[in-house]
XYZ file of C-alpha atoms in Angstrom:
666
model
C -25.020 26.579 26.433
C -23.621 24.532 29.160
C -20.778 25.627 31.382
C -19.059 22.560 29.956
C -19.648 23.389 26.679
C -18.430 27.173 26.843
C -14.999 25.842 28.676
C -14.710 23.529 25.818
C -15.100 26.461 23.025
C -12.710 28.784 25.321
C -9.840 25.930 25.367
C -10.491 25.660 21.576
C -10.215 29.283 21.118
C -7.145 29.676 23.103
C -5.564 26.875 21.590
C -6.055 28.479 17.862
C -4.844 31.480 19.236
C -1.504 30.006 20.457
C -1.093 28.307 17.142
C -1.526 31.817 15.777
C 0.788 33.431 17.829
C 3.439 30.854 17.047
C 2.731 31.004 13.483
C 3.295 34.709 12.867
C -0.415 35.091 11.850
C -2.886 37.479 13.222
C -0.246 39.957 13.413
C 2.036 38.119 16.062
C 5.688 37.580 15.379
C 6.661 34.074 15.136
C 8.151 32.796 18.309
C 11.051 30.706 17.105
C 12.222 29.204 13.666
C 9.804 26.803 12.198
C 12.049 23.674 12.396
C 12.408 24.380 16.080
C 8.777 24.930 16.591
C 7.894 21.413 14.543
C 10.435 19.343 16.413
C 9.254 20.561 19.774
C 5.490 19.981 18.496
C 6.170 16.676 17.496
C 8.328 15.612 20.360
C 5.257 16.905 22.736
C 3.206 14.055 21.372
C 6.015 11.418 22.007
C 5.551 8.930 24.880
C 9.310 7.953 25.492
C 7.900 5.071 27.808
C 7.404 2.941 24.537
C 9.704 1.568 22.427
C 9.621 2.752 19.013
C 10.389 -0.757 17.717
C 7.594 -2.296 19.607
C 4.882 -0.205 18.879
C 5.158 3.242 16.779
C 2.069 4.680 17.084
C 2.195 4.776 20.824
C 5.303 6.057 20.865
C 4.670 8.929 18.263
C 1.320 9.862 19.232
C 0.915 8.593 22.875
C 0.539 11.787 24.177
C -1.610 13.419 21.458
C -4.740 12.818 23.516
C -3.194 14.654 26.716
C -2.147 17.797 24.432
C -5.763 17.941 23.047
C -7.973 16.813 25.612
C -10.352 19.450 25.191
C -10.552 19.956 21.600
C -13.553 19.113 19.490
C -11.050 18.063 16.461
C -10.036 14.379 16.417
C -6.728 14.486 14.563
C -4.325 16.946 12.633
C -6.763 17.396 9.694
C -9.501 18.382 12.296
C -6.934 20.879 13.555
C -6.674 22.505 10.191
C -10.368 22.482 9.604
C -10.803 24.081 12.975
C -8.198 26.785 11.839
C -10.390 27.221 8.272
C -13.687 27.497 10.387
C -12.426 30.228 12.595
C -10.951 32.226 9.901
C -14.479 31.987 7.802
C -16.111 33.257 11.208
C -13.988 36.291 11.270
C -14.752 36.714 7.477
C -18.204 36.562 8.170
C -17.880 39.118 10.656
C -16.487 41.564 8.544
C -19.158 41.168 5.720
C -21.542 42.129 8.590
C -19.835 45.262 9.060
C -19.758 46.425 5.393
C -22.184 46.941 3.000
C -22.541 44.631 0.211
C -23.573 44.478 -3.406
C -26.782 42.967 -3.364
C -26.966 39.662 -5.059
C -23.220 39.376 -4.766
C -21.488 36.220 -4.045
C -20.546 37.923 -0.582
C -24.198 38.849 -0.139
C -25.447 35.319 -0.928
C -22.768 33.690 1.605
C -23.660 36.101 4.276
C -27.362 35.594 3.763
C -27.057 31.624 4.135
C -24.778 31.984 7.216
C -27.046 34.501 8.777
C -30.022 32.322 8.287
C -28.263 29.459 9.827
C -27.374 31.830 12.943
C -30.821 33.365 13.183
C -33.267 31.081 11.894
C -36.007 29.701 14.450
C -35.934 25.886 15.444
C -39.269 25.606 13.719
C -37.819 26.232 10.350
C -35.443 23.664 10.907
C -37.799 21.064 11.805
C -38.788 18.045 9.417
C -42.192 19.249 8.972
C -41.152 22.256 7.676
C -39.236 20.651 4.756
C -42.045 17.978 3.809
C -44.607 21.193 3.918
C -42.064 22.567 1.281
C -41.493 19.599 -0.714
C -44.922 17.322 -0.981
C -45.111 14.211 -2.895
C -46.563 15.861 -6.155
C -48.608 19.129 -6.658
C -51.947 17.459 -5.762
C -51.503 15.899 -2.037
C -49.355 16.398 1.034
C -47.447 13.617 2.699
C -49.661 11.345 4.237
C -48.464 12.402 7.964
C -49.206 16.002 7.239
C -52.986 15.319 5.635
C -55.595 17.457 7.730
C -58.178 15.076 6.914
C -57.337 11.634 8.667
C -59.976 9.912 6.798
C -58.912 10.425 3.342
C -55.347 11.069 2.139
C -55.787 10.632 -1.617
C -53.673 7.793 -2.298
C -54.946 7.253 -5.927
C -53.052 10.582 -6.837
C -49.894 9.287 -5.334
C -46.892 7.801 -7.966
C -43.982 6.578 -6.066
C -41.487 7.560 -9.815
C -42.805 10.963 -9.916
C -41.964 11.438 -5.803
C -38.767 10.118 -6.298
C -38.146 12.553 -9.300
C -39.217 15.693 -7.250
C -37.104 14.598 -4.522
C -34.294 13.557 -7.033
C -33.773 17.369 -7.587
C -32.874 18.173 -4.058
C -30.098 15.474 -4.362
C -31.885 12.347 -2.776
C -30.929 9.165 -4.467
C -30.292 5.554 -3.775
C -33.970 5.260 -2.369
C -35.662 2.128 -4.430
C -33.310 2.396 -7.087
C -30.150 4.801 -7.643
C -29.873 7.173 -10.515
C -26.444 9.325 -10.639
C -24.795 11.523 -13.307
C -21.296 10.010 -13.972
C -18.351 10.423 -16.317
C -19.348 8.172 -19.460
C -17.536 4.651 -19.207
C -16.326 4.807 -22.562
C -15.830 8.596 -22.628
C -14.885 10.390 -19.361
C -14.903 13.675 -21.412
C -18.424 13.453 -21.012
C -21.452 12.812 -18.407
C -24.046 10.268 -18.887
C -27.062 8.988 -16.618
C -26.662 5.643 -14.864
C -29.207 3.950 -13.203
C -28.470 0.658 -10.890
C -30.375 -1.031 -7.911
C -30.110 0.543 -4.242
C -27.490 -0.319 -1.871
C -27.809 -0.835 1.943
C -24.315 -1.519 3.090
C -23.864 1.938 5.014
C -26.250 3.168 7.760
C -27.661 6.141 5.886
C -28.420 3.834 3.374
C -31.442 2.539 5.249
C -33.883 3.785 7.532
C -33.367 3.342 11.284
C -34.662 0.405 13.617
C -38.289 0.258 14.427
C -38.458 2.666 17.726
C -36.329 5.230 16.237
C -38.864 4.994 13.021
C -41.512 5.114 15.261
C -40.513 8.488 17.449
C -39.846 10.087 14.017
C -43.196 9.649 12.978
C -44.413 10.687 16.437
C -42.637 14.068 16.137
C -44.594 14.639 13.061
C -47.757 14.475 14.863
C -48.803 10.841 14.349
C -50.540 9.056 17.252
C -48.601 6.295 19.281
C -50.412 3.503 17.894
C -50.454 4.164 14.326
C -46.956 5.384 14.277
C -45.949 2.106 15.890
C -47.865 0.252 12.939
C -46.671 2.199 10.426
C -42.877 1.965 11.603
C -43.094 -2.056 11.315
C -44.701 -1.696 8.098
C -42.215 0.628 6.378
C -39.488 -1.462 7.813
C -40.920 -4.620 6.229
C -40.988 -2.651 2.897
C -37.353 -1.867 3.126
C -36.515 -5.635 4.280
C -38.519 -6.725 1.081
C -36.647 -4.290 -1.270
C -33.404 -5.293 0.263
C -33.936 -9.030 0.219
C -35.115 -8.844 -3.508
C -32.099 -6.555 -4.849
C -29.576 -8.668 -2.787
C -30.869 -12.458 -3.845
C -28.820 -14.155 -6.412
C -29.534 -13.677 -10.090
C -28.330 -15.027 -13.130
C -24.997 -13.698 -14.112
C -26.225 -11.839 -17.339
C -28.924 -9.379 -15.294
C -25.559 -7.901 -13.530
C -24.124 -6.749 -17.047
C -23.833 -3.089 -17.783
C -26.006 -2.181 -20.781
C -26.599 1.022 -22.708
C -30.417 1.395 -23.407
C -32.762 3.877 -24.571
C -35.518 5.206 -22.231
C -38.203 3.352 -24.474
C -36.163 0.262 -23.981
C -35.716 0.406 -20.218
C -39.468 1.292 -19.970
C -40.363 -1.835 -22.069
C -37.956 -3.972 -19.880
C -38.964 -2.783 -16.546
C -42.215 -1.371 -16.692
C -41.259 2.031 -15.190
C -42.232 5.505 -16.172
C -38.306 6.383 -16.507
C -38.863 8.886 -19.437
C -41.334 11.141 -16.887
C -38.946 10.422 -14.057
C -36.166 12.087 -16.160
C -38.246 14.809 -17.550
C -39.098 15.748 -14.059
C -35.555 15.520 -12.562
C -34.089 17.839 -15.535
C -37.003 20.186 -16.080
C -37.183 19.445 -19.854
C -38.647 17.376 -22.233
C -36.227 14.135 -23.039
C -36.718 12.201 -26.314
C -37.506 8.501 -26.143
C -34.032 7.238 -27.479
C -32.104 8.948 -25.101
C -29.589 6.660 -23.950
C -29.013 5.544 -20.144
C -26.201 3.371 -18.830
C -27.859 0.814 -17.021
C -26.883 -1.897 -14.460
C -28.872 -4.826 -12.530
C -31.872 -4.354 -15.520
C -33.323 -7.303 -14.263
C -33.548 -6.313 -10.809
C -35.005 -2.906 -11.563
C -37.878 -4.641 -13.575
C -38.356 -6.808 -10.152
C -38.293 -3.584 -7.950
C -41.107 -1.593 -10.109
C -43.517 -4.611 -9.856
C -42.416 -5.208 -6.264
C -43.371 -1.431 -5.200
C -46.416 -1.193 -7.286
C -47.735 -3.970 -5.418
C -47.473 -2.281 -2.015
C -49.705 -0.150 -0.038
C -49.317 3.463 -1.426
C -49.310 5.010 2.245
C -46.280 2.628 3.614
C -44.399 3.710 0.117
C -44.988 7.151 0.840
C -44.057 6.947 4.229
C -40.942 5.019 3.609
C -39.793 7.543 1.003
C -40.505 10.332 3.348
C -38.628 9.057 5.937
C -35.779 8.518 3.621
C -35.978 12.170 2.530
C -36.301 13.169 6.167
C -32.973 11.528 7.200
C -31.331 12.781 4.210
C -32.061 16.856 4.677
C -30.999 16.404 8.279
C -27.480 14.326 6.953
C -27.074 17.229 4.826
C -26.757 20.028 7.500
C -24.864 20.875 10.687
C -28.313 21.054 12.699
C -26.896 24.105 14.845
C -26.847 27.683 14.999
C -23.340 28.194 16.618
C -20.874 30.173 14.437
C -18.615 27.297 14.058
C -21.134 24.916 12.813
C -22.775 27.484 10.506
C -19.495 28.326 8.714
C -19.345 24.504 7.989
C -22.984 24.613 6.979
C -21.505 27.288 4.129
C -18.879 25.370 3.202
C -20.448 22.359 2.590
C -23.693 23.915 0.691
C -21.443 26.479 -1.206
C -17.808 25.213 -1.719
C -16.848 27.238 -4.809
C -17.947 30.559 -3.268
C -16.254 29.932 0.215
C -12.912 28.720 -1.509
C -12.931 32.140 -3.471
C -13.669 34.492 -0.444
C -11.258 32.260 1.656
C -8.543 32.647 -0.921
C -9.247 36.365 -1.572
C -9.304 37.154 2.563
C -6.454 34.803 3.537
C -4.020 33.725 1.294
C -3.724 36.461 -1.421
C -2.223 36.623 -4.845
C 1.104 36.560 -3.639
C 1.135 33.758 -1.310
C -1.213 31.613 -3.574
C 1.448 31.670 -6.168
C 3.992 30.342 -3.932
C 1.695 27.948 -2.547
C 0.981 26.462 -6.026
C 4.765 26.383 -6.601
C 5.625 24.806 -3.728
C 2.793 21.905 -4.274
C 3.625 21.442 -7.838
C 7.259 21.053 -7.409
C 6.678 18.586 -4.416
C 4.138 16.583 -7.017
C 6.645 16.643 -9.920
C 9.501 15.234 -7.932
C 6.629 12.426 -6.932
C 5.776 12.167 -10.492
C 9.760 11.495 -11.618
C 9.985 9.221 -9.011
C 7.238 6.852 -9.857
C 8.307 7.016 -13.450
C 11.644 5.676 -12.413
C 9.806 2.779 -10.673
C 7.960 2.418 -13.666
C 11.543 2.065 -15.695
C 12.790 -0.600 -12.999
C 9.668 -2.541 -13.980
C 9.741 -4.968 -10.519
C 6.403 -5.965 -11.542
C 7.600 -7.274 -14.924
C 4.988 -5.498 -17.062
C 4.693 -5.976 -20.570
C 5.822 -2.591 -22.813
C 2.258 -1.843 -23.789
C 0.967 -1.918 -20.045
C 3.968 0.371 -19.058
C 3.201 2.541 -21.664
C -0.234 2.937 -20.374
C 1.076 3.953 -16.948
C 3.371 6.224 -18.082
C 0.662 8.132 -20.245
C -1.649 8.178 -16.728
C 1.421 9.508 -14.742
C 2.338 11.963 -16.854
C -1.107 13.519 -17.550
C -2.122 13.354 -13.903
C -2.669 17.176 -12.670
C -2.872 19.056 -9.595
C -5.737 21.805 -8.727
C -4.738 23.655 -5.654
C -7.993 25.096 -4.048
C -10.838 23.274 -6.046
C -10.796 26.412 -8.124
C -11.184 26.862 -11.928
C -7.660 27.593 -13.542
C -8.998 30.975 -14.937
C -7.756 34.660 -14.608
C -10.729 36.026 -13.422
C -11.858 33.483 -10.687
C -14.322 36.216 -8.960
C -16.325 36.444 -12.099
C -16.645 32.716 -13.075
C -17.852 32.357 -9.412
C -20.297 35.418 -9.788
C -21.720 33.542 -12.789
C -21.655 30.237 -11.344
C -24.245 31.515 -8.429
C -25.968 34.015 -10.748
C -29.419 31.842 -10.720
C -29.339 31.320 -6.736
C -31.643 33.162 -4.962
C -31.774 32.946 -1.121
C -34.796 34.111 0.948
C -34.025 37.116 3.388
C -36.760 35.915 6.215
C -34.308 33.504 7.830
C -36.209 30.453 6.844
C -33.598 27.709 7.212
C -35.483 24.879 5.338
C -36.297 26.812 2.326
C -32.547 28.271 1.957
C -31.270 24.763 2.526
C -33.367 23.360 0.002
C -32.856 25.940 -2.521
C -29.187 25.090 -2.100
C -29.586 21.621 -2.488
C -31.593 22.129 -5.639
C -28.892 24.665 -6.896
C -26.250 22.038 -6.293
C -28.062 19.076 -7.763
C -28.846 21.071 -10.790
C -25.211 22.384 -11.403
C -24.361 18.664 -11.171
C -26.911 17.391 -13.757
C -26.025 20.407 -16.218
C -22.777 18.289 -16.807
C -24.727 16.347 -19.172
C -25.069 19.141 -21.544
C -21.046 19.462 -22.487
C -17.971 18.369 -22.468
C -15.336 18.947 -19.637
C -13.485 22.006 -20.179
C -9.890 21.340 -18.328
C -8.842 24.852 -17.978
C -12.146 25.486 -15.814
C -12.660 22.698 -14.021
C -13.495 22.125 -10.299
C -15.226 19.521 -8.714
C -18.822 19.882 -7.494
C -18.241 17.670 -4.406
C -20.681 15.978 -1.599
C -21.071 17.961 1.619
C -18.456 16.076 3.535
C -15.499 16.679 1.178
C -17.076 20.372 0.856
C -15.967 21.177 4.356
C -12.897 19.219 4.475
C -9.399 20.195 4.031
C -8.028 16.797 3.187
C -6.466 16.275 -0.474
C -8.328 13.454 -2.415
C -8.114 12.072 -5.924
C -10.547 11.973 -8.585
C -10.485 8.923 -10.401
C -12.174 9.545 -13.745
C -10.634 12.884 -14.124
C -7.156 11.708 -12.949
C -6.834 15.267 -10.821
C -5.405 15.411 -7.115
C -7.506 18.048 -5.534
C -5.423 19.984 -2.578
C -7.987 22.046 -0.814
C -6.468 25.693 0.692
C -6.732 24.832 3.973
C -4.346 22.103 4.334
C -1.507 24.414 3.004
C -1.069 25.980 6.551
C 0.815 25.066 9.867
C 1.262 22.353 11.127
C 0.617 20.508 7.987
C 2.816 22.705 5.947
C 5.657 25.498 6.540
C 6.645 27.353 3.330
C 9.911 28.019 5.194
C 10.490 24.621 7.169
C 13.047 22.206 6.314
C 12.394 20.117 3.202
C 12.049 16.770 5.304
C 9.237 18.367 7.042
C 7.344 19.160 3.499
C 8.314 15.639 2.121
C 7.196 13.617 5.116
C 3.773 14.987 5.875
C 2.358 16.753 2.707
C 4.558 14.699 0.435
C 2.973 11.588 1.712
C -0.659 12.853 1.473
C 0.169 13.937 -1.843
C 1.670 10.364 -2.928
C -1.247 8.449 -1.263
C -3.391 10.281 -3.527
C -1.171 9.794 -6.457
C -1.167 6.173 -5.570
C -4.937 5.786 -5.943
C -4.413 6.141 -9.470
C -2.273 2.721 -9.578
C -4.158 0.806 -7.022
C -6.645 -2.032 -7.876
C -9.551 -0.065 -8.187
C -7.786 2.811 -10.135
C -5.367 0.577 -12.670
C -8.667 -0.151 -14.507
C -8.717 3.436 -16.137
C -6.120 4.941 -18.339
C -5.101 8.648 -18.319
C -8.181 9.869 -19.845
C -10.630 8.151 -17.298
C -11.624 5.701 -19.872
C -11.733 1.716 -19.005
C -9.021 0.100 -20.453
C -8.263 -3.965 -20.519
C -4.732 -3.373 -19.952
C -5.463 -2.277 -16.393
C -7.283 -5.523 -15.777
C -4.418 -7.282 -17.312
C -1.976 -5.620 -14.898
C -4.211 -6.586 -11.938
C -3.962 -10.014 -12.836
C -0.241 -10.215 -13.196
C 1.580 -12.942 -10.977
C 3.649 -10.242 -9.292
C 0.975 -7.688 -8.837
C -1.722 -10.382 -7.500
C 1.113 -12.047 -4.996
C 1.515 -8.266 -3.816
C -1.981 -7.869 -3.252
C -2.098 -11.404 -1.445
C 0.557 -10.221 0.751
C -0.924 -6.866 1.801
C -3.916 -8.547 2.834
C -2.678 -10.965 5.127
C -4.142 -8.895 7.886
C -7.538 -8.990 6.048
C -8.875 -5.480 5.184
C -12.247 -4.126 3.781
C -10.315 -1.265 2.248
C -7.716 -2.870 0.331
C -7.279 0.129 -2.185
C -6.195 2.292 0.749
C -3.943 0.024 2.186
C -2.388 -0.361 -1.211
C -2.083 3.789 -1.328
C -0.673 3.821 2.067
C 2.142 1.217 1.574
C 3.117 2.411 -1.775
C 2.815 5.933 -0.884
C 5.198 6.137 2.032
C 7.541 4.256 0.060
C 7.073 6.887 -2.977
C 7.891 9.641 -0.606
C 10.693 8.463 1.182
C 12.307 7.520 -2.133
C 11.908 11.108 -3.132
C 13.733 12.382 -0.299
C 16.385 9.829 0.457
C 17.262 7.911 -3.066
C 20.467 8.252 -4.546
C 20.208 11.286 -6.934
C 17.929 13.138 -4.541
C 18.053 16.844 -4.919
C 17.671 17.140 -1.311
C 20.565 18.029 1.272
C 21.027 15.045 3.374
C 23.295 16.486 6.267
C 22.370 15.969 9.380
C 20.144 19.441 10.768
C 21.418 21.176 13.468
C 18.110 21.856 15.273
C 17.774 18.311 15.962
C 19.169 15.170 17.560
C 17.047 12.954 15.244
C 18.506 11.730 12.224
C 16.853 12.557 9.104
C 15.140 9.137 8.709
C 13.919 8.925 12.343
C 12.312 12.790 11.753
C 10.773 11.818 8.550
C 8.635 9.045 10.199
C 7.951 10.854 13.252
C 6.565 13.870 11.160
C 4.809 11.485 8.818
C 3.155 9.791 12.181
C 1.454 13.054 12.530
C -0.976 12.358 10.040
C -2.586 9.363 11.914
C -2.156 10.657 15.393
C -5.595 11.164 17.042
C -8.561 10.676 19.404
C -10.742 8.839 17.131
C -12.104 5.440 18.121
C -11.647 2.404 15.499
C -15.390 2.758 14.514
C -15.307 6.401 13.873
C -13.491 5.922 10.507
C -14.998 5.644 7.250
C -13.837 3.697 4.265
C -10.643 3.382 5.696
C -8.945 1.272 8.361
C -8.337 2.991 12.094
C -5.403 5.398 11.914
C -3.391 3.059 14.340
C -3.519 0.003 12.205
C -2.630 1.792 9.091
C 0.550 3.326 10.304
C 1.294 -0.214 11.541
C 0.839 -1.844 8.358
C 2.617 0.797 6.639
C 5.723 0.629 8.567
C 5.758 -3.346 9.314
C 6.145 -3.613 5.318
C 8.934 -0.762 4.952
C 12.618 -1.946 6.020
C 13.799 1.605 5.833
C 11.567 2.136 8.971
C 13.194 -0.735 10.960
C 16.880 0.361 9.845
C 16.394 4.106 10.823
C 15.279 2.929 14.222
C 17.608 -0.237 14.666
C 14.618 -2.522 14.776
C 15.434 -6.362 14.484
C 13.610 -7.766 11.555
C 12.291 -11.280 12.384
C 9.094 -13.223 12.461
C 7.437 -11.261 14.892
C 3.996 -9.024 14.281
C 5.775 -5.652 14.182
C 8.718 -6.284 11.803
C 8.246 -9.610 9.574
C 11.152 -10.589 7.638
C 8.469 -10.659 4.761
C 7.927 -7.281 3.209
C 5.241 -6.316 0.974
C 5.423 -4.055 -1.731
C 4.074 -3.729 -5.226
C 5.826 -1.033 -7.172
């Protein structure tokens, strides 16, 4: 480790220690009351040389980068995750110091953590993954073939290979197969097949030069690696051109087809594919949800016509890219606990709850979150009663039912009395090797998670035992999120700690930050992409009609004046801030609006300043995925909310920061 890296790590640990000291954790007494702490912290980020009315992001967040210059996290949610990860390192150290029951949840978690920490570099290599997962039982990958003159291409069948790799989670290669809630009945899951997508970086192989270098690392000579790299890029381009070309409209329609029908339509061996994925016999009349069937037919014939070594090499490169994306690729403690979080989320959540929260604190956390959520729910129901969008009685009925049936899951844990037994049963058939072979244990975890996801095909959802089997990025994040088809907001344990949430703090802090985060997620059920589903998560035509209503469509056009690729997120931001603000400041609010003694800022100014903390950070604009940059998000929220201008005495006119016309939906 370099001196610079060591210094950075020391700075981070000191910063966490200061937080623990200030918050009264780790045995330290609290330095002052939480309200004073929060105000001092927030004001420490303020750049008073910038006028709040001119550029609120630079005003509220101007000194954030200076305060966190040497930190590895980029924003407040990253700070929260850093604290969770530091706690988990403590937990791993404790587990290593005590005898563990063999095959217990703790034993399995520690085994993978130790594998990450102690595995040799050779067990992390692409070659090791490919040796463990060949294209089939008869041949290796072309690049691992010991006989350079003969690979055995006649034994390669691309759909069989993709099925074997799908067992480890790889999808969106040549076609996309997922297990999703049934479109007509979200309490059941169904197999969905669609054409591949290439919009994101990880949905395609890298450039020719980087592809060539990957092949060189697998032992291929330079000349052959360069030739093969060009060929696999040409193959991917052919696939992409085919799936993105214009087809007749009817080919885009969603269809329910049996395996037998799909095979007749496309020529692909779909039944054999699915039997390999599921590990059992599947009847020919098994029904799938299929989109773009005409493109699937064209894809099958396209791939069948290509050189088999090129197709195998393309699939291999996509698999190598996938497995490395699914790991932190480091043996440092902080990265290894992240590896544990992302691969064993349910187990990590249980152990975190037991060690760092406890039953009494958990009950209090749940009560706090549910109380806040109920206030947001009631406020949104009031908005429906006001009916600013002039919706029909039938449309309002659908929205009320959706809001009344929306629920919260704190910790992404099953709502059962004995969670420890539930988690133990969940991991009962996971067996990790003790020999510190990273690729082997990582593959076992990928296969385990994929198997558990596919098992949802076998039965209806049980609401009381529901938890979400998340992707790896979500699994190691503490940010709340909304599940559209389940109509549930997941609130990870990590977010319920300082500086996001202080149980003893003034209510204005709770509503403006955690309250906004919850209201943003709540509103995802009522944005353009969410309205088409009812409270059961089933498609409902009334939602489509709402989107087409003149008042709603006018509001959307207004919101998109400054065009965005993430319109649903903008809708949730702008409706979310209004909802949280109204919960606190509307007439009839349950909150005490008396000016507090711990600050000279008005409650309204404090509300906006604390809310801005969610958006402060060091991230570059291109660091954001599926959202606009934080600075733009905050600006769009505030320019469309008159209450902000009123709180700061800003003049509303036709300029960029405070236009006279405000966009709103609800």
